Coordinates of C-alpha atoms in Angstrom, one line a residue:
M1 CA -53.4 124.1 -103.0
N2 CA -53.3 127.8 -102.5
Q3 CA -51.8 128.9 -99.2
T4 CA -54.2 131.8 -98.8
S5 CA -57.7 130.9 -97.9
P6 CA -60.4 132.2 -100.3
Y7 CA -62.7 132.8 -97.3
V8 CA -60.5 134.7 -94.8
A9 CA -59.2 138.1 -95.7
N10 CA -56.3 138.0 -93.2
E11 CA -55.4 134.6 -92.0
A12 CA -52.9 135.9 -89.5
D13 CA -55.9 137.4 -87.6
A14 CA -58.1 134.3 -87.9
I15 CA -58.8 131.8 -85.1
T16 CA -58.1 128.3 -86.4
T17 CA -60.6 125.6 -85.3
W18 CA -59.5 122.0 -85.1
F19 CA -62.4 119.4 -85.3
V20 CA -61.6 116.1 -83.7
D21 CA -63.3 112.7 -84.2
E22 CA -62.5 109.0 -84.4
A23 CA -63.0 106.0 -86.7
G24 CA -63.1 102.4 -85.8
D25 CA -63.9 100.9 -82.4
P26 CA -61.7 100.2 -79.4
A27 CA -62.9 96.6 -78.8
L28 CA -60.4 93.8 -78.5
F29 CA -62.5 91.1 -76.8
A30 CA -66.1 90.1 -76.7
K31 CA -68.0 88.8 -73.7
G32 CA -66.2 85.8 -72.3
G33 CA -62.8 87.0 -73.5
K34 CA -63.2 85.9 -77.1
M35 CA -60.9 87.9 -79.4
V36 CA -62.9 89.9 -82.0
V37 CA -60.3 92.3 -83.5
A38 CA -60.6 92.3 -87.3
T39 CA -63.7 90.1 -87.3
E40 CA -67.0 91.1 -88.8
G41 CA -68.4 94.1 -87.0
C42 CA -65.1 95.0 -85.3
S43 CA -62.4 97.1 -86.9
R44 CA -58.7 96.2 -87.0
F45 CA -57.6 99.8 -86.7
F46 CA -58.5 102.7 -84.4
I47 CA -58.0 106.1 -85.8
E48 CA -58.3 109.6 -84.4
G49 CA -58.1 112.7 -86.6
K50 CA -58.2 116.4 -86.5
L51 CA -59.2 118.8 -89.3
E52 CA -58.2 122.4 -89.4
C53 CA -60.7 124.9 -90.6
R54 CA -60.1 128.7 -90.8
D55 CA -63.6 129.7 -91.9
V56 CA -66.1 127.6 -90.1
G57 CA -69.0 129.8 -91.2
A58 CA -68.2 129.3 -94.9
L59 CA -68.0 125.5 -94.5
A60 CA -71.2 125.3 -92.5
A61 CA -73.0 127.4 -95.1
D62 CA -71.9 125.3 -98.0
L63 CA -72.8 122.0 -96.3
S64 CA -76.2 123.4 -95.3
R65 CA -76.8 124.5 -98.9
L66 CA -75.8 121.1 -100.3
R67 CA -78.0 119.3 -97.8
A68 CA -81.0 121.4 -98.9
E69 CA -80.3 120.8 -102.5
V70 CA -80.0 117.1 -102.0
L71 CA -83.3 116.9 -100.0
A72 CA -85.1 118.9 -102.7
D73 CA -83.7 116.8 -105.6
P74 CA -86.3 114.2 -106.9
Y75 CA -83.5 111.9 -107.7
F76 CA -83.1 111.1 -104.0
K77 CA -86.8 110.7 -103.3
G78 CA -87.4 107.6 -101.1
V79 CA -83.7 107.1 -100.1
P80 CA -83.9 105.9 -96.5
S81 CA -81.0 107.9 -95.1
L82 CA -82.6 111.1 -96.4
D83 CA -85.8 110.5 -94.5
P84 CA -85.8 113.2 -91.7
A85 CA -87.4 110.7 -89.3
R86 CA -84.2 108.5 -89.5
Q87 CA -82.0 111.4 -88.3
R88 CA -79.2 110.6 -90.7
T89 CA -78.2 112.5 -93.9
A90 CA -81.3 114.7 -93.6
V91 CA -79.8 116.0 -90.3
N92 CA -76.0 115.8 -90.9
F93 CA -73.6 114.3 -93.4
H94 CA -72.0 111.0 -92.3
A95 CA -69.9 109.2 -94.8
K96 CA -70.9 105.7 -93.7
D97 CA -74.6 106.4 -94.0
D98 CA -74.7 108.8 -96.9
P99 CA -75.6 107.4 -100.4
A100 CA -72.6 107.2 -102.7
E101 CA -73.9 110.0 -104.9
V102 CA -74.2 112.3 -101.9
R103 CA -70.7 111.2 -100.7
F104 CA -69.3 112.3 -104.0
L105 CA -70.9 115.7 -103.7
V106 CA -69.6 116.2 -100.2
F107 CA -66.0 115.2 -101.1
K108 CA -66.1 117.7 -104.0
L109 CA -67.4 120.4 -101.7
L110 CA -64.7 119.8 -99.1
A111 CA -61.9 119.9 -101.7
R112 CA -62.9 123.5 -102.4
H113 CA -62.2 124.6 -98.8
E114 CA -58.9 125.4 -97.1
L115 CA -58.8 122.4 -94.8
R116 CA -55.8 120.4 -93.3
F117 CA -56.1 116.9 -92.0
V118 CA -53.9 115.1 -89.5
A119 CA -54.5 111.6 -88.1
V120 CA -53.0 109.0 -85.7
V121 CA -53.5 105.3 -86.4
R122 CA -53.2 102.4 -84.0
D123 CA -53.2 98.7 -85.1
K124 CA -55.4 96.8 -82.7
L125 CA -53.7 93.5 -83.5
K126 CA -50.6 95.0 -81.9
M127 CA -52.7 96.1 -78.9
L128 CA -54.1 92.6 -78.7
D129 CA -50.5 91.2 -78.5
Y130 CA -49.7 93.6 -75.7
A131 CA -52.9 92.8 -73.8
T132 CA -52.4 89.1 -74.1
Q133 CA -48.7 89.3 -72.9
R134 CA -49.6 91.5 -70.0
R135 CA -52.4 89.2 -69.0
R136 CA -49.9 86.3 -68.8
I137 CA -47.7 88.4 -66.5
D138 CA -50.5 89.8 -64.5
P139 CA -53.6 87.6 -64.4
T140 CA -55.6 90.4 -62.8
Y141 CA -55.1 92.7 -65.8
R142 CA -58.2 93.5 -67.8
Y143 CA -58.4 95.6 -71.0
N144 CA -60.9 98.4 -70.6
P145 CA -63.4 98.1 -73.5
N146 CA -64.7 101.7 -73.2
G147 CA -61.6 102.8 -75.1
H148 CA -61.1 106.0 -73.1
E149 CA -57.4 105.1 -72.3
L150 CA -56.8 104.5 -76.0
Y151 CA -58.6 107.6 -77.1
D152 CA -56.6 109.7 -74.6
E153 CA -53.3 108.2 -75.8
L154 CA -54.1 109.1 -79.4
T155 CA -55.3 112.6 -78.4
R156 CA -51.9 113.2 -76.8
R157 CA -50.1 112.0 -80.0
L158 CA -52.4 114.0 -82.2
F159 CA -51.6 117.2 -80.3
S160 CA -48.0 116.5 -79.8
R161 CA -47.2 117.6 -83.3
L162 CA -46.6 121.3 -84.2
H163 CA -49.3 122.3 -86.5
G164 CA -49.4 126.1 -86.0
Y165 CA -49.0 128.5 -83.1
G166 CA -51.8 131.0 -83.6
E167 CA -55.0 131.2 -81.6
H168 CA -57.1 128.1 -81.9
R169 CA -60.1 126.4 -80.6
V170 CA -60.8 122.6 -80.5
V171 CA -64.2 121.0 -81.1
F172 CA -64.2 117.2 -80.5
A173 CA -67.1 114.8 -81.1
Q174 CA -68.7 113.4 -77.9
R175 CA -68.1 109.7 -77.4
G176 CA -70.4 107.8 -75.1
H177 CA -72.9 109.5 -72.8
K178 CA -70.5 111.9 -71.1
P179 CA -68.6 114.7 -72.8
R180 CA -65.2 114.0 -71.0
T181 CA -64.1 117.6 -71.8
R182 CA -61.7 117.7 -68.8
A183 CA -60.0 114.5 -69.9
F184 CA -59.6 115.8 -73.4
M185 CA -58.1 119.1 -72.1
E186 CA -55.7 117.3 -69.8
A187 CA -54.5 115.2 -72.8
I188 CA -53.7 118.3 -74.8
E189 CA -52.1 120.1 -71.8
H190 CA -49.9 117.0 -71.1
E191 CA -48.4 117.4 -74.6
D192 CA -47.9 121.1 -74.3
L193 CA -45.9 120.6 -71.1
A194 CA -43.9 117.8 -72.7
L195 CA -43.1 120.0 -75.7
E196 CA -42.0 122.9 -73.6
A197 CA -39.7 120.6 -71.5
A198 CA -38.2 118.9 -74.5
M199 CA -37.7 121.8 -76.9
G200 CA -38.2 125.0 -74.8
L201 CA -41.2 126.0 -76.9
K202 CA -44.3 127.3 -75.3
R203 CA -47.4 126.8 -77.4
P204 CA -50.6 128.9 -76.7
K205 CA -53.3 126.9 -75.1
P206 CA -56.6 126.6 -77.0
T207 CA -58.9 129.6 -76.5
E208 CA -61.8 127.1 -76.2
V209 CA -62.4 123.4 -76.0
V210 CA -65.9 122.3 -76.9
C211 CA -67.5 118.9 -77.0
G212 CA -70.4 118.5 -79.4
F213 CA -72.4 116.5 -81.9
P214 CA -71.9 116.5 -85.7
K215 CA -75.4 117.9 -86.3
D216 CA -74.3 121.1 -84.5
H217 CA -70.8 121.4 -86.0
A218 CA -70.1 121.3 -89.7
G219 CA -66.5 120.6 -89.1
L220 CA -67.3 117.4 -87.3
Q221 CA -69.2 116.3 -90.4
A222 CA -66.2 117.2 -92.5
V223 CA -63.6 115.4 -90.4
D224 CA -65.8 112.3 -90.4
Y225 CA -65.4 112.2 -94.2
Y226 CA -61.6 112.4 -94.0
L227 CA -61.5 109.7 -91.4
W228 CA -63.8 107.5 -93.5
A229 CA -61.4 107.9 -96.5
L230 CA -58.4 106.9 -94.3
Q231 CA -60.3 104.0 -92.7
R232 CA -61.2 102.6 -96.1
F233 CA -57.5 102.5 -96.9
Y234 CA -56.5 100.8 -93.7
E235 CA -59.4 98.3 -93.4
R236 CA -60.0 97.5 -97.1
G237 CA -56.9 98.7 -99.0
E238 CA -59.0 101.1 -101.0
T239 CA -56.9 104.0 -102.2
R240 CA -59.0 106.3 -104.3
Y241 CA -60.6 108.2 -101.4
L242 CA -57.3 108.6 -99.7
E243 CA -55.7 109.9 -102.9
Y244 CA -58.5 112.4 -103.2
I245 CA -58.0 113.9 -99.7
W246 CA -54.2 113.6 -99.8
P247 CA -53.6 117.2 -101.1
Q248 CA -55.3 118.4 -97.9
T249 CA -53.5 116.0 -95.6
L250 CA -50.6 117.2 -93.5
E251 CA -49.5 113.9 -92.1
I252 CA -50.6 110.5 -90.9
I253 CA -48.9 109.3 -87.8
D254 CA -48.9 105.5 -87.8
L255 CA -47.9 104.1 -84.4
D256 CA -47.6 100.5 -85.5
A257 CA -46.3 100.6 -89.1
P258 CA -43.3 98.3 -89.8
P259 CA -40.0 100.1 -89.4
Q260 CA -38.8 101.8 -92.6
K261 CA -35.1 102.4 -92.9
K262 CA -34.8 103.4 -96.5
R263 CA -38.0 105.2 -97.1
G264 CA -39.8 107.8 -95.0
R265 CA -39.0 109.4 -91.7
A266 CA -39.2 107.1 -88.7
R267 CA -39.5 109.2 -85.5
G268 CA -39.1 107.3 -82.3
E269 CA -41.2 104.2 -82.5
F270 CA -43.7 105.4 -85.2
V271 CA -43.7 106.3 -88.9
V272 CA -45.0 109.5 -90.3
F273 CA -46.5 109.6 -93.7
N274 CA -46.6 113.0 -95.4
K275 CA -46.0 114.8 -98.8
E276 CA -42.4 113.6 -98.9
H277 CA -43.4 110.0 -97.8
P278 CA -46.9 109.4 -99.1
L279 CA -49.2 106.7 -97.6
T280 CA -49.6 104.0 -100.2
L281 CA -50.2 100.2 -100.2
E282 CA -46.5 99.9 -100.9
S283 CA -45.3 102.2 -98.1
R284 CA -47.7 100.8 -95.5
A285 CA -47.5 97.0 -95.8
G286 CA -50.1 94.8 -94.2
V287 CA -53.2 96.8 -94.5
G288 CA -56.4 96.2 -96.4
N289 CA -56.7 92.5 -95.9
R290 CA -60.4 92.5 -95.3
D291 CA -63.4 93.2 -97.5
R292 CA -65.9 94.5 -95.1
E293 CA -68.4 97.4 -95.3
I294 CA -67.4 100.5 -93.3

């Protein structure tokens, strides 16, 4: 891809916005303690991703224009998700709900923009092993099903990587009924302090941290598509969507991938997939064992 954005005259003066969302669910157990990971209705992986956008206005305008065209096209007449009363595609794009034809158009649109995607992946089967072993040691231990602890861990990992030093703002999708903006900021600040202590590097803090809904932020609709493509790979072993977004992907941080000595760059206890070490069914063994709709 071109290094210079077609939408920003001087990228050095631009404020970068990172849009953050999640894919999958944090559940490990159902009521009564029954294990539900990787069963119907429950994901095996939990993923958090951030998408860099340097011209939010251009992205928002293009997505709004596409939505208007789709709503006005007779081909889509009667499609349930396009019914404004349902508050789905007619209000904001969401890969899981959008018709396949609309999904194709959105992916094509996103490929024309200067976007960069980063994600952190956690295998919930590994989490289940940990929770089970800890419960044996401490019978009072209970895994918190709200997933806040898991989400905060992935947020720290997501922002522990150096992906630019310029001014930036962060918009993250609200999860649950409360925005948790303070917890999100603390997770980012924790990694800034750790980076400064370890490497002597001081990274500028975000100029703004905002919690919002996809209908109000085009970037949240966009990052949902990238997360959906990655989730299809991990949950179903489907590669074509991942391959399509790969030119815009900086790296995928897989916290539970099997150790790889000959291929890739293992850093600490996790594996990083990037341009030099692409994420494929061969490089990431053990994914895509289920055929479920996501």
